[in-house]
PDB file of C-alpha atoms in Angstrom:
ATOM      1  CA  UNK A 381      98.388 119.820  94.215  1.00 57.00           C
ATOM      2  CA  UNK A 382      98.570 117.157  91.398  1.00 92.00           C
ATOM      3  CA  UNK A 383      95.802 114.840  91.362  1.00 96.00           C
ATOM      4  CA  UNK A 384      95.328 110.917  91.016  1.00 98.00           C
ATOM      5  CA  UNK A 385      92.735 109.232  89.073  1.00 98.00           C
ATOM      6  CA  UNK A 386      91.633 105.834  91.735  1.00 98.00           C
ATOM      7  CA  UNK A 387      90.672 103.235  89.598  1.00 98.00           C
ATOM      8  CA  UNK A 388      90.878 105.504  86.545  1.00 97.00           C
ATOM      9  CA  UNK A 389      88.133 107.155  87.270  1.00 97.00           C
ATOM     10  CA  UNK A 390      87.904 108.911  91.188  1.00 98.00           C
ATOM     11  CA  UNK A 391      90.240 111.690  91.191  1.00 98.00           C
ATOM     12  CA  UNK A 392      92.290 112.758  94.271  1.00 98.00           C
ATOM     13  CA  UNK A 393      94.917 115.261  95.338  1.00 98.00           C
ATOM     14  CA  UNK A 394      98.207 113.120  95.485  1.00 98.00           C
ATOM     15  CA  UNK A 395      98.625 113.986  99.230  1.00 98.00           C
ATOM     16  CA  UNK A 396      96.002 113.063 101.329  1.00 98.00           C
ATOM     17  CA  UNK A 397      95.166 112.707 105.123  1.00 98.00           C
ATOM     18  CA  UNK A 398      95.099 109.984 107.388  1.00 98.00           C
ATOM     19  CA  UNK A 399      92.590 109.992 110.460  1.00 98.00           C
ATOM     20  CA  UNK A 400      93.783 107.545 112.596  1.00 97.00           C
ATOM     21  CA  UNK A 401      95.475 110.102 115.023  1.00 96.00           C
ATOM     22  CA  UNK A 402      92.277 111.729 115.272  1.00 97.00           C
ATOM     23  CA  UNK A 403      90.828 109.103 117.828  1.00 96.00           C
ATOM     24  CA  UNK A 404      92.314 107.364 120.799  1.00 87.00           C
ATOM     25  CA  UNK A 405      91.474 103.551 121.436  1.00 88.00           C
ATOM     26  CA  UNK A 406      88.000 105.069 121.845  1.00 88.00           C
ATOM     27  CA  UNK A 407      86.294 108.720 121.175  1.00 91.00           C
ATOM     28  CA  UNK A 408      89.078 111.476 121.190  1.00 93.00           C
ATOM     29  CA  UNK A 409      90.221 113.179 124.189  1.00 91.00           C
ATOM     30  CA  UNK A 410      89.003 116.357 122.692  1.00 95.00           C
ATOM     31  CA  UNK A 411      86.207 116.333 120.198  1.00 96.00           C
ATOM     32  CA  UNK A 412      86.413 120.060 119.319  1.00 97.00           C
ATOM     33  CA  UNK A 413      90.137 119.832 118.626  1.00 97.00           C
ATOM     34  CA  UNK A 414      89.480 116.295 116.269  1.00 98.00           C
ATOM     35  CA  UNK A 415      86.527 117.661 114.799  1.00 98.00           C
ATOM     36  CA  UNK A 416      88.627 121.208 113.790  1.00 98.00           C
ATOM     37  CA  UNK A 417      91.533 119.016 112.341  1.00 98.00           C
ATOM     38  CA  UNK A 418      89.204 117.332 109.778  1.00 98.00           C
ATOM     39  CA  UNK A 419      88.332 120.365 108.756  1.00 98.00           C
ATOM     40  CA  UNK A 420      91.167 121.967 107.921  1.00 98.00           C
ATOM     41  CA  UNK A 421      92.218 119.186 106.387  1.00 98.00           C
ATOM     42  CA  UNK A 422      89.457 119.887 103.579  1.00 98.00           C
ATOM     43  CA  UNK A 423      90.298 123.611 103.838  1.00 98.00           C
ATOM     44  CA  UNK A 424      93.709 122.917 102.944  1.00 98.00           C
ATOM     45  CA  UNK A 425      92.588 120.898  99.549  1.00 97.00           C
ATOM     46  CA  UNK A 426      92.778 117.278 100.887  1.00 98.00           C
ATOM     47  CA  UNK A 427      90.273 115.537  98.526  1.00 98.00           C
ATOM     48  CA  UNK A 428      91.708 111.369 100.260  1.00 98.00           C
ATOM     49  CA  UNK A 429      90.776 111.089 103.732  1.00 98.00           C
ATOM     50  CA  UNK A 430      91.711 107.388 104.986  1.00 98.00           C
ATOM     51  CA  UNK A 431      90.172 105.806 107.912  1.00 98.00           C
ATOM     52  CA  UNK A 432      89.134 102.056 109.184  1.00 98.00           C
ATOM     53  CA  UNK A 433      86.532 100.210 110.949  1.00 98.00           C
ATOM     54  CA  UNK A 434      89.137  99.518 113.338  1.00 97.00           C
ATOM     55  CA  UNK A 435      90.065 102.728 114.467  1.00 97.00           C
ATOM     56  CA  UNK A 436      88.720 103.330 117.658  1.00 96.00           C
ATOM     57  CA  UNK A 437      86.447 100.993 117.111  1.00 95.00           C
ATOM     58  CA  UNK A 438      83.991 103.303 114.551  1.00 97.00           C
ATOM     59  CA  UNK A 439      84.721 105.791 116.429  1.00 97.00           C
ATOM     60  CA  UNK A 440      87.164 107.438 113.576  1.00 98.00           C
ATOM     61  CA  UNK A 441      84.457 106.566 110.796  1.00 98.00           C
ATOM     62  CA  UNK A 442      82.077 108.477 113.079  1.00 98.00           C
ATOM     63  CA  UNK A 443      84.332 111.539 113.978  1.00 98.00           C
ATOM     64  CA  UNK A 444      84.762 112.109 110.400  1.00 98.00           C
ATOM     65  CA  UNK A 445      80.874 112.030 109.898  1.00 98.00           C
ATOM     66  CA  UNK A 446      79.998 114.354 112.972  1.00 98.00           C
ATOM     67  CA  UNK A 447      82.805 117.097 111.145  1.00 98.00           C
ATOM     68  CA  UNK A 448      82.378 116.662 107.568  1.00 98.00           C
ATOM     69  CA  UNK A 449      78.973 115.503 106.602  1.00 98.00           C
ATOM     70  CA  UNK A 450      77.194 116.252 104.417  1.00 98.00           C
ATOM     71  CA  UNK A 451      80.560 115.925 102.478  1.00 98.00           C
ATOM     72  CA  UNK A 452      81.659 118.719  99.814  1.00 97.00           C
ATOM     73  CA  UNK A 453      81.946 117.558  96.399  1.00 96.00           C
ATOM     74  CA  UNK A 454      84.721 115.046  95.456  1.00 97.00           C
ATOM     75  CA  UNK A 455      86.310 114.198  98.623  1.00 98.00           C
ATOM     76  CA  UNK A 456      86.755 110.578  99.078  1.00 98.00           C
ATOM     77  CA  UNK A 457      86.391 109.153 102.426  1.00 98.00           C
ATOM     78  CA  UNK A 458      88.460 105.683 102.204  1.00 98.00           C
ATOM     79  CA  UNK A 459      87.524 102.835 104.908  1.00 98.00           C
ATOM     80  CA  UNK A 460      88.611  99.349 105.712  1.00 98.00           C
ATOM     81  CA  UNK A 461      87.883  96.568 107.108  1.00 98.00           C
ATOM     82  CA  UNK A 462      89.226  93.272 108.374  1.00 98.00           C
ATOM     83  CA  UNK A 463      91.602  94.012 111.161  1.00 96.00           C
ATOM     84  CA  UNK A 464      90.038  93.386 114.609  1.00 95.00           C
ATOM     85  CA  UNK A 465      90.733  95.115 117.554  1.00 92.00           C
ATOM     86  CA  UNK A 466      91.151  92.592 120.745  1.00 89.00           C
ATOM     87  CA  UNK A 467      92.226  94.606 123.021  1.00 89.00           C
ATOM     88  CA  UNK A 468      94.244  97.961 123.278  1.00 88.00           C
ATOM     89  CA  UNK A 469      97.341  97.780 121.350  1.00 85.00           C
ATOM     90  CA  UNK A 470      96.410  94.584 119.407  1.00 92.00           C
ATOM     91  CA  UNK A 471      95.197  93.910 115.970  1.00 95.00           C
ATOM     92  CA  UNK A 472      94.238  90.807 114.697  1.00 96.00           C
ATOM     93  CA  UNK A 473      93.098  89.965 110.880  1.00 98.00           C
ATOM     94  CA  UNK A 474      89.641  88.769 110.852  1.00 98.00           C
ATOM     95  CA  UNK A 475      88.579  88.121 107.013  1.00 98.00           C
ATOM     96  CA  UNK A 476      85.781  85.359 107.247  1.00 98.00           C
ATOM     97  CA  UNK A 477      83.318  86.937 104.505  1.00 98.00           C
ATOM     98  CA  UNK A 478      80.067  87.434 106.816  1.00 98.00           C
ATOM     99  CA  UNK A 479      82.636  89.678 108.934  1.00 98.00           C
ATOM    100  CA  UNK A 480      83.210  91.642 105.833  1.00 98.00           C
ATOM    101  CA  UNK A 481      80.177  92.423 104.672  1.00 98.00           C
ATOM    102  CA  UNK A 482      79.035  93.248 108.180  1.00 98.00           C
ATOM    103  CA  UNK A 483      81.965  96.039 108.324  1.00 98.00           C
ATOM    104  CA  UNK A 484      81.358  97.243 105.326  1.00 98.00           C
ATOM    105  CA  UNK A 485      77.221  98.168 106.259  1.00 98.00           C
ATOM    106  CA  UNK A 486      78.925  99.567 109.633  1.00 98.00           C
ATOM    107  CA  UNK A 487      81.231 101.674 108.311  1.00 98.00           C
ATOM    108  CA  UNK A 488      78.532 102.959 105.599  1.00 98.00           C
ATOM    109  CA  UNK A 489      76.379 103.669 108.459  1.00 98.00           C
ATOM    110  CA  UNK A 490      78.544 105.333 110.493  1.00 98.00           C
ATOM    111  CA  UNK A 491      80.332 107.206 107.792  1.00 98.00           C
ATOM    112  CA  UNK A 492      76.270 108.401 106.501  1.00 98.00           C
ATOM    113  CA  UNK A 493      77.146 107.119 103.181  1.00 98.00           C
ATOM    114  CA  UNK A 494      75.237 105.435 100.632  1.00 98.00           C
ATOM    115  CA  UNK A 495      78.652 103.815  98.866  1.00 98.00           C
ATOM    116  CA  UNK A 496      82.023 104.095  99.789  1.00 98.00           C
ATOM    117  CA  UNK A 497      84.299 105.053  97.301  1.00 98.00           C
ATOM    118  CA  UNK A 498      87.430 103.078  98.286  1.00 98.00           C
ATOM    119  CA  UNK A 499      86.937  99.906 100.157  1.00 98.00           C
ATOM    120  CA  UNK A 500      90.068  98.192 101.232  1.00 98.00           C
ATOM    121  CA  UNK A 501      91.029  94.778 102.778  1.00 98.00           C
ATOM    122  CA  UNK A 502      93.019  96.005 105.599  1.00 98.00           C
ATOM    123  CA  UNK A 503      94.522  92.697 106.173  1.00 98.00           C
ATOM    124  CA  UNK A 504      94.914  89.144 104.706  1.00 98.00           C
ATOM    125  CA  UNK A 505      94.038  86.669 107.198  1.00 98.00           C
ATOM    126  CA  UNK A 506      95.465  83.755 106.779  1.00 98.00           C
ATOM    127  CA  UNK A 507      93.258  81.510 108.373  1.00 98.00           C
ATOM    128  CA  UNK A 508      90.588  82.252 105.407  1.00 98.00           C
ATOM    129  CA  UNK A 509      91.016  81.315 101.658  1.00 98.00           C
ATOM    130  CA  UNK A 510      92.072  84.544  99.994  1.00 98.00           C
ATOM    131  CA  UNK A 511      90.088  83.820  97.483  1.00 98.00           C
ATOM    132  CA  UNK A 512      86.551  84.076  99.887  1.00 98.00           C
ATOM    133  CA  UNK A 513      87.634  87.468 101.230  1.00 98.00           C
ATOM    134  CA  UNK A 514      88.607  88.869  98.126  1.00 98.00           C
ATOM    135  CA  UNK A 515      84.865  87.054  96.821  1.00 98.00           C
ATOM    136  CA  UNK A 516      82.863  89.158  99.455  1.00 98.00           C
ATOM    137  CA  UNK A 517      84.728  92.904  98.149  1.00 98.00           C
ATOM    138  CA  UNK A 518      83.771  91.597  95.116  1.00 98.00           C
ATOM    139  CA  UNK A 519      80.032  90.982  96.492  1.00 98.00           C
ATOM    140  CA  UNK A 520      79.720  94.446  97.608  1.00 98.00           C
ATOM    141  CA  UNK A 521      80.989  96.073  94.327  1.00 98.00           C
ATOM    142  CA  UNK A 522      78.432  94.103  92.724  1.00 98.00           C
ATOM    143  CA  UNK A 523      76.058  95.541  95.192  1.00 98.00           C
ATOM    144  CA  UNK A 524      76.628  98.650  94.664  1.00 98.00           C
ATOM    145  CA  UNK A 525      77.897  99.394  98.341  1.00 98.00           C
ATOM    146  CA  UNK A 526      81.694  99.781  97.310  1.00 98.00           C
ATOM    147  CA  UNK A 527      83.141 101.509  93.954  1.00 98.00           C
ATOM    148  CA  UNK A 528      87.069 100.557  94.074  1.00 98.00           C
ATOM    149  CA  UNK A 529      88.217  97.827  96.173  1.00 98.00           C
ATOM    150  CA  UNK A 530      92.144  98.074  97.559  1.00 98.00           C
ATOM    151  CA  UNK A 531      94.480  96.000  99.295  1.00 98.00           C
ATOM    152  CA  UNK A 532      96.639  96.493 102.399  1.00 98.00           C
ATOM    153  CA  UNK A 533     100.188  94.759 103.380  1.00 98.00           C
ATOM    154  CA  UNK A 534      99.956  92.900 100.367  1.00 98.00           C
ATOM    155  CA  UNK A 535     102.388  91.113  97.895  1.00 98.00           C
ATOM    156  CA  UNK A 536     102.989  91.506  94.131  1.00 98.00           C
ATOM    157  CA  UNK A 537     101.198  87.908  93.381  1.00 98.00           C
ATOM    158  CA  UNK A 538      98.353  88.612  95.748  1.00 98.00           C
ATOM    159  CA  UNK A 539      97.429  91.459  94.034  1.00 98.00           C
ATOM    160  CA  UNK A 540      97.517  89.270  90.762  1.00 98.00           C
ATOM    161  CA  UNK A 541      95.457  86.935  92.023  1.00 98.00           C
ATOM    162  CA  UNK A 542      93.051  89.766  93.352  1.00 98.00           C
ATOM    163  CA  UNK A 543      92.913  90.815  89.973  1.00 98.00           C
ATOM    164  CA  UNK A 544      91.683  87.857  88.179  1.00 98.00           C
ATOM    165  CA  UNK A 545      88.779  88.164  90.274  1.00 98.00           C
ATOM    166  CA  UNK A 546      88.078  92.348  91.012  1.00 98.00           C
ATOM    167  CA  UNK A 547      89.960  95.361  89.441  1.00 98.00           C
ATOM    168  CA  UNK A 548      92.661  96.293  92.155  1.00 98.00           C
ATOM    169  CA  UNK A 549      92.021 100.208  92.357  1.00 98.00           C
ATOM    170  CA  UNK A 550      94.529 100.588  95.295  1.00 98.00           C
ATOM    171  CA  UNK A 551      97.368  99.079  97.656  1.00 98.00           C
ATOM    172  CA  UNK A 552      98.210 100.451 101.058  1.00 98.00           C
ATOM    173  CA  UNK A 553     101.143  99.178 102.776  1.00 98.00           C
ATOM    174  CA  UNK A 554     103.808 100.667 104.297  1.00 97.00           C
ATOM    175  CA  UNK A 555     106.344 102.835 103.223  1.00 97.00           C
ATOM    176  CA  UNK A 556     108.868 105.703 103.153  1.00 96.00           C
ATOM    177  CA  UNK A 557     112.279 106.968 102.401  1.00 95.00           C
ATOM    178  CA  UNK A 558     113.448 104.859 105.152  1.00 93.00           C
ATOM    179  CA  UNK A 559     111.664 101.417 104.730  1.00 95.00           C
ATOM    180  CA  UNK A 560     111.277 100.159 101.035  1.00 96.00           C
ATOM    181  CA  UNK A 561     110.426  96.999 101.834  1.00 96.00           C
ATOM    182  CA  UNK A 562     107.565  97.268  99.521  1.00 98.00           C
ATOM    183  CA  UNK A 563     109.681  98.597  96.550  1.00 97.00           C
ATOM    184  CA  UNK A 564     108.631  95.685  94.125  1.00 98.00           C
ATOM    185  CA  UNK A 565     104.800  96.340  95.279  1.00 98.00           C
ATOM    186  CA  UNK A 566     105.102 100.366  94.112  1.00 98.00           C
ATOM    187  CA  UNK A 567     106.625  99.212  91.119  1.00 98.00           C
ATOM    188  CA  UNK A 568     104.291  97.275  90.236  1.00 98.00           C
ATOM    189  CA  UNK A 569     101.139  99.387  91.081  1.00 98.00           C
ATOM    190  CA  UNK A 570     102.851 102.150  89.062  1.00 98.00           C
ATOM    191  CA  UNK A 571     103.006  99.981  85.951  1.00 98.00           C
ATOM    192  CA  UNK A 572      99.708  98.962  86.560  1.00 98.00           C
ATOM    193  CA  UNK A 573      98.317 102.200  87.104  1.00 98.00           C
ATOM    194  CA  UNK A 574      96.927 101.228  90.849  1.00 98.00           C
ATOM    195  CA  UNK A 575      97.072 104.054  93.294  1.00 98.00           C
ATOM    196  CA  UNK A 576      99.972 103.396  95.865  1.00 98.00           C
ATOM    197  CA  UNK A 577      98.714 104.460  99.006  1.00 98.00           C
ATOM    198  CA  UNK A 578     101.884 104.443 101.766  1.00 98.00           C
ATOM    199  CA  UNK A 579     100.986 104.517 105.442  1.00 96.00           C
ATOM    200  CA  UNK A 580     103.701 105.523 108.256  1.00 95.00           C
ATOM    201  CA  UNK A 581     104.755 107.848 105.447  1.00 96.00           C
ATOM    202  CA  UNK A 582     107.111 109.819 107.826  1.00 92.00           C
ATOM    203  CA  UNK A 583     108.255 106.784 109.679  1.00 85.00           C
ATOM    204  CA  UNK A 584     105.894 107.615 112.710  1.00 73.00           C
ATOM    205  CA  UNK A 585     107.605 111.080 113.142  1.00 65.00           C
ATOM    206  CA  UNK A 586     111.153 109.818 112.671  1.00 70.00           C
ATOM    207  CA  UNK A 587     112.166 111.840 109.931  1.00 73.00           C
ATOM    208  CA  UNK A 588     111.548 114.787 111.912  1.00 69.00           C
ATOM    209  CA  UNK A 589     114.864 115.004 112.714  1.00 74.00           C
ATOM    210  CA  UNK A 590     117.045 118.344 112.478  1.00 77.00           C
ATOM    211  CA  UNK A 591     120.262 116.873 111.740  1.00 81.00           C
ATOM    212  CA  UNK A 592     121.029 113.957 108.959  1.00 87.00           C
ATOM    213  CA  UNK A 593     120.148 114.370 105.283  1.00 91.00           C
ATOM    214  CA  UNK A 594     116.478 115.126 105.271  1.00 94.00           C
ATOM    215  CA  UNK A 595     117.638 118.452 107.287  1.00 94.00           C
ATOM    216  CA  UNK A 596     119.958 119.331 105.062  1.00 95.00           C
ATOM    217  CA  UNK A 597     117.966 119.374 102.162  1.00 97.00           C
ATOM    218  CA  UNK A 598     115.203 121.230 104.198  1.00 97.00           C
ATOM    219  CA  UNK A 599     117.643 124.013 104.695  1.00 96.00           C
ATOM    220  CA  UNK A 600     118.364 123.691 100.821  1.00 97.00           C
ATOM    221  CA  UNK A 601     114.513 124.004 100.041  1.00 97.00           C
ATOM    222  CA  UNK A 602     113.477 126.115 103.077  1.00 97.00           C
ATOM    223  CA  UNK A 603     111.096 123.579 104.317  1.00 97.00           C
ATOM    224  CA  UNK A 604     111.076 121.220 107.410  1.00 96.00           C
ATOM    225  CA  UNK A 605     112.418 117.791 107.261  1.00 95.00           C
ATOM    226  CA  UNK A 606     109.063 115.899 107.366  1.00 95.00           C
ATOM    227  CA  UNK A 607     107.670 118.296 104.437  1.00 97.00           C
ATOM    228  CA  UNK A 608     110.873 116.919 102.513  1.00 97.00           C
ATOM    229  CA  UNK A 609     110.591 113.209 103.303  1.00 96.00           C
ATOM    230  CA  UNK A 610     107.007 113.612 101.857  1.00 97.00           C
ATOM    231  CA  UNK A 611     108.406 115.408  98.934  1.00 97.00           C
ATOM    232  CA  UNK A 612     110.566 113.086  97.728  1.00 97.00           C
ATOM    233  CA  UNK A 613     107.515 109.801  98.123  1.00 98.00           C
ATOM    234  CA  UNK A 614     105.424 112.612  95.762  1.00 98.00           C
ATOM    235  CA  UNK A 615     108.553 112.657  93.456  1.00 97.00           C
ATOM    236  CA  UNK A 616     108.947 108.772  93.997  1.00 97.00           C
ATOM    237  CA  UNK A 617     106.164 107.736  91.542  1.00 98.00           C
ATOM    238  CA  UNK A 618     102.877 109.671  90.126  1.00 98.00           C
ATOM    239  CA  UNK A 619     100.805 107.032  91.524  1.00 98.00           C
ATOM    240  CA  UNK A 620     102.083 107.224  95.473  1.00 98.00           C
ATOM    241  CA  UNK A 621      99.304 108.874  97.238  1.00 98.00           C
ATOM    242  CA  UNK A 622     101.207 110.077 101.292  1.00 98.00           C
ATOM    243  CA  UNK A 623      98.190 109.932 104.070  1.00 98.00           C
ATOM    244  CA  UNK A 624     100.443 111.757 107.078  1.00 97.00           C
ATOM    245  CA  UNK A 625      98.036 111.500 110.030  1.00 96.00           C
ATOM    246  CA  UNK A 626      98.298 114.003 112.733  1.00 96.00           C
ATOM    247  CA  UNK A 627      95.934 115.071 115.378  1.00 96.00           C
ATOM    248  CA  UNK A 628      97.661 118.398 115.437  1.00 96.00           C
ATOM    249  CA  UNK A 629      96.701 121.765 112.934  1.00 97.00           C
ATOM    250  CA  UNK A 630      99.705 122.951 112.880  1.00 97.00           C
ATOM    251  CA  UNK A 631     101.568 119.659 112.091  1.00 96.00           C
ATOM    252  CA  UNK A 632      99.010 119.050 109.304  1.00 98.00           C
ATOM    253  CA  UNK A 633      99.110 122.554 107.787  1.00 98.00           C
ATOM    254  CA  UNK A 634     102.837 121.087 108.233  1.00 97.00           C
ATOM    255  CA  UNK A 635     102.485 118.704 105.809  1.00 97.00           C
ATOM    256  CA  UNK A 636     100.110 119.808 103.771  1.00 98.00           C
ATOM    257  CA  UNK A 637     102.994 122.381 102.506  1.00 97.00           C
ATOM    258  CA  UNK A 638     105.051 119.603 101.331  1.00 97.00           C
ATOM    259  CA  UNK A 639     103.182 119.858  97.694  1.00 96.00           C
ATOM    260  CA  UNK A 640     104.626 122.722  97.469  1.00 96.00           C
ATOM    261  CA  UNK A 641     108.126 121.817  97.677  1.00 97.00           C
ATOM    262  CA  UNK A 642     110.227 120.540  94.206  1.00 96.00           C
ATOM    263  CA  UNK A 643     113.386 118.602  95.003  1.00 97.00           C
ATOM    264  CA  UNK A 644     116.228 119.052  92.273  1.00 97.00           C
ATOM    265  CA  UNK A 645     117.291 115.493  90.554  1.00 97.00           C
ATOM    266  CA  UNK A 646     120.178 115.896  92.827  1.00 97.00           C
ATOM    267  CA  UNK A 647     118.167 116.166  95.831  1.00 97.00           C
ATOM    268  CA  UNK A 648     115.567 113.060  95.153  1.00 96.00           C
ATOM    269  CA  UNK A 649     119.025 110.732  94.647  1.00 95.00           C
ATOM    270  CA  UNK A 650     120.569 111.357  97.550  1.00 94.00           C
ATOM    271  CA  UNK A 651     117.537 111.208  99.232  1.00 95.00           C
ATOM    272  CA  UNK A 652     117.168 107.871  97.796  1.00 94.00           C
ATOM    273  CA  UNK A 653     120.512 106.449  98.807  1.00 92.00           C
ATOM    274  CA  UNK A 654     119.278 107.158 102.126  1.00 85.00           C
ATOM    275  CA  UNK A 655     116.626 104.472 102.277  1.00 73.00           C
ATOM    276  CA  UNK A 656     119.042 101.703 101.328  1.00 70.00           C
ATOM    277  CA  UNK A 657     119.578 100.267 104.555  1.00 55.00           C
ATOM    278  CA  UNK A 658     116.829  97.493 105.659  1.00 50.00           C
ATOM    279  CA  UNK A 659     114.836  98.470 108.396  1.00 46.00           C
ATOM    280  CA  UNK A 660     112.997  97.107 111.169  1.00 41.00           C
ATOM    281  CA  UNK A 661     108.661  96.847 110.551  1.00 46.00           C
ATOM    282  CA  UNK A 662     106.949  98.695 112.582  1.00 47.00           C
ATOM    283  CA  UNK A 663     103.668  98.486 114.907  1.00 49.00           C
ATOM    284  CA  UNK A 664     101.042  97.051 112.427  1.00 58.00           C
ATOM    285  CA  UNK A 665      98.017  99.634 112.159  1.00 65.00           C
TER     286      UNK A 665
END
């Protein structure tokens, strides 16, 4: 696996994990099963492991802790805060700067970390001066309690105007072959140098599908249609780090095998004249 250097100076494997799956509104279902996924993530070289305060309320941050602490050398456990949970199925950004800095000693806590290596805003509320929630990131970097700070569902001129306050070491927002909404975003982090970090990289399990033009370039390569969707986002740009979540081991060892697949120039374009078409957003996470 090719790595990525966060912030210039955390390096990653390119494809990482995301834990959300792991965890149901609360605690999982089945803590031996979660608890064995994590693992093998690590066991199959996943050095990004992405998770929120707001996943299962902690619950996700603690999972993680419970299976992986004390963590091996050089895997990054990414966190974020500022999307409130309500209720089940609703999210609600909640960026007032005491809420912040609250998360941000929870999810060290739970997570049994001293600093967290990738602290991200994982939404903009809008009913609090950018500038303040951006100022309290920028607070705990100063701290000590944060390294990078990153950015999630976020515009080209908010990150500038992050960045005249904080380095920007990382966007998350969503992406992949199907919705490139956020085109002008990636192009911009990859000028920039900021790691690109794409969630619903496989369209929540869409481009599973075993007939249409994923499929037949996974016949082409001998690999599944999902492993070929995250293919081409690895071929997309060097800085596009792909977190597929999955609560399953064989749907991660799945995925994990997509580094292994190399997509022709041919391939990646008409690939890419697949995603064309606007899309409709998805369920915000």
């Amino acid at each position: 696996m090719n790595t990525f250097r966060i912030g210039g100076d955390l390096p990653v494997h390119r494809l990482g994990f995301g834990a959300m799956r792991l965890t149901d509104w609360g605690p999982p279902k089945d803590l031996p099963a979660a608890v064995a996924v994590a693992r093998r993530a690590v066991e199959l070289g996943v050095t990004l492991i992405d998770t929120a305060d707001a996943y299962a309320l902690g619950a996700n941050e603690e999972l993680l802790a419970q299976a992986l602490h004390p963590y091996p050398r050089g895997l990054v456990i990414a966190t974020k805060a500022g999307q409130s949970r309500p209720g089940r199925g609703r999210w609600k950004p909640l960026g007032r700067p005491e809420y912040l800095i609250q998360q941000a000693e929870l999810s060290l806590r739970r997570l049994r970390l001293e600093r967290i290596e990738l602290f991200q805003l994982h939404r903009v509320d809008p009913q609090v001066p950018f500038a303040d929630q951006i100022g309290a990131l920028k607070q705990l970097r100063d701290e000590g309690k944060i390294r990078h700070i990153g950015l999630s569902e976020v515009g080209v001129a908010q990150i500038e105007e992050a960045r005249r306050t904080v380095p920007i070491a990382g966007v998350q927002n969503r992406y992949n072959l199907t919705d490139r909404r956020h085109e002008d975003v990636l192009d911009h982090c990859e000028a920039a140098g900021i790691a690109f970090i794409p969630w619903e990289p496989v369209a929540n399990g869409t481009h599973a599908a075993t007939e249409g033009p994923l499929a037949q370039v996974a016949k082409e390569v001998g690999g599944t249609p999902v492993q070929v969707a995250l293919a081409w986002l690895l071929a997309r740009s060097p800085v596009m780090l792909p977190i597929p979540g999955t609560g399953s081991a064989a749907h991660l060892e799945e995925n994990m095998a997509a580094a292994r697949i190399e997509l022709t120039r041919e391939q990646f374009s008409r690939l890419d004249a697949v995603g064309r078409e606007p899309r409709h957003a998805g369920p915000a996470r």
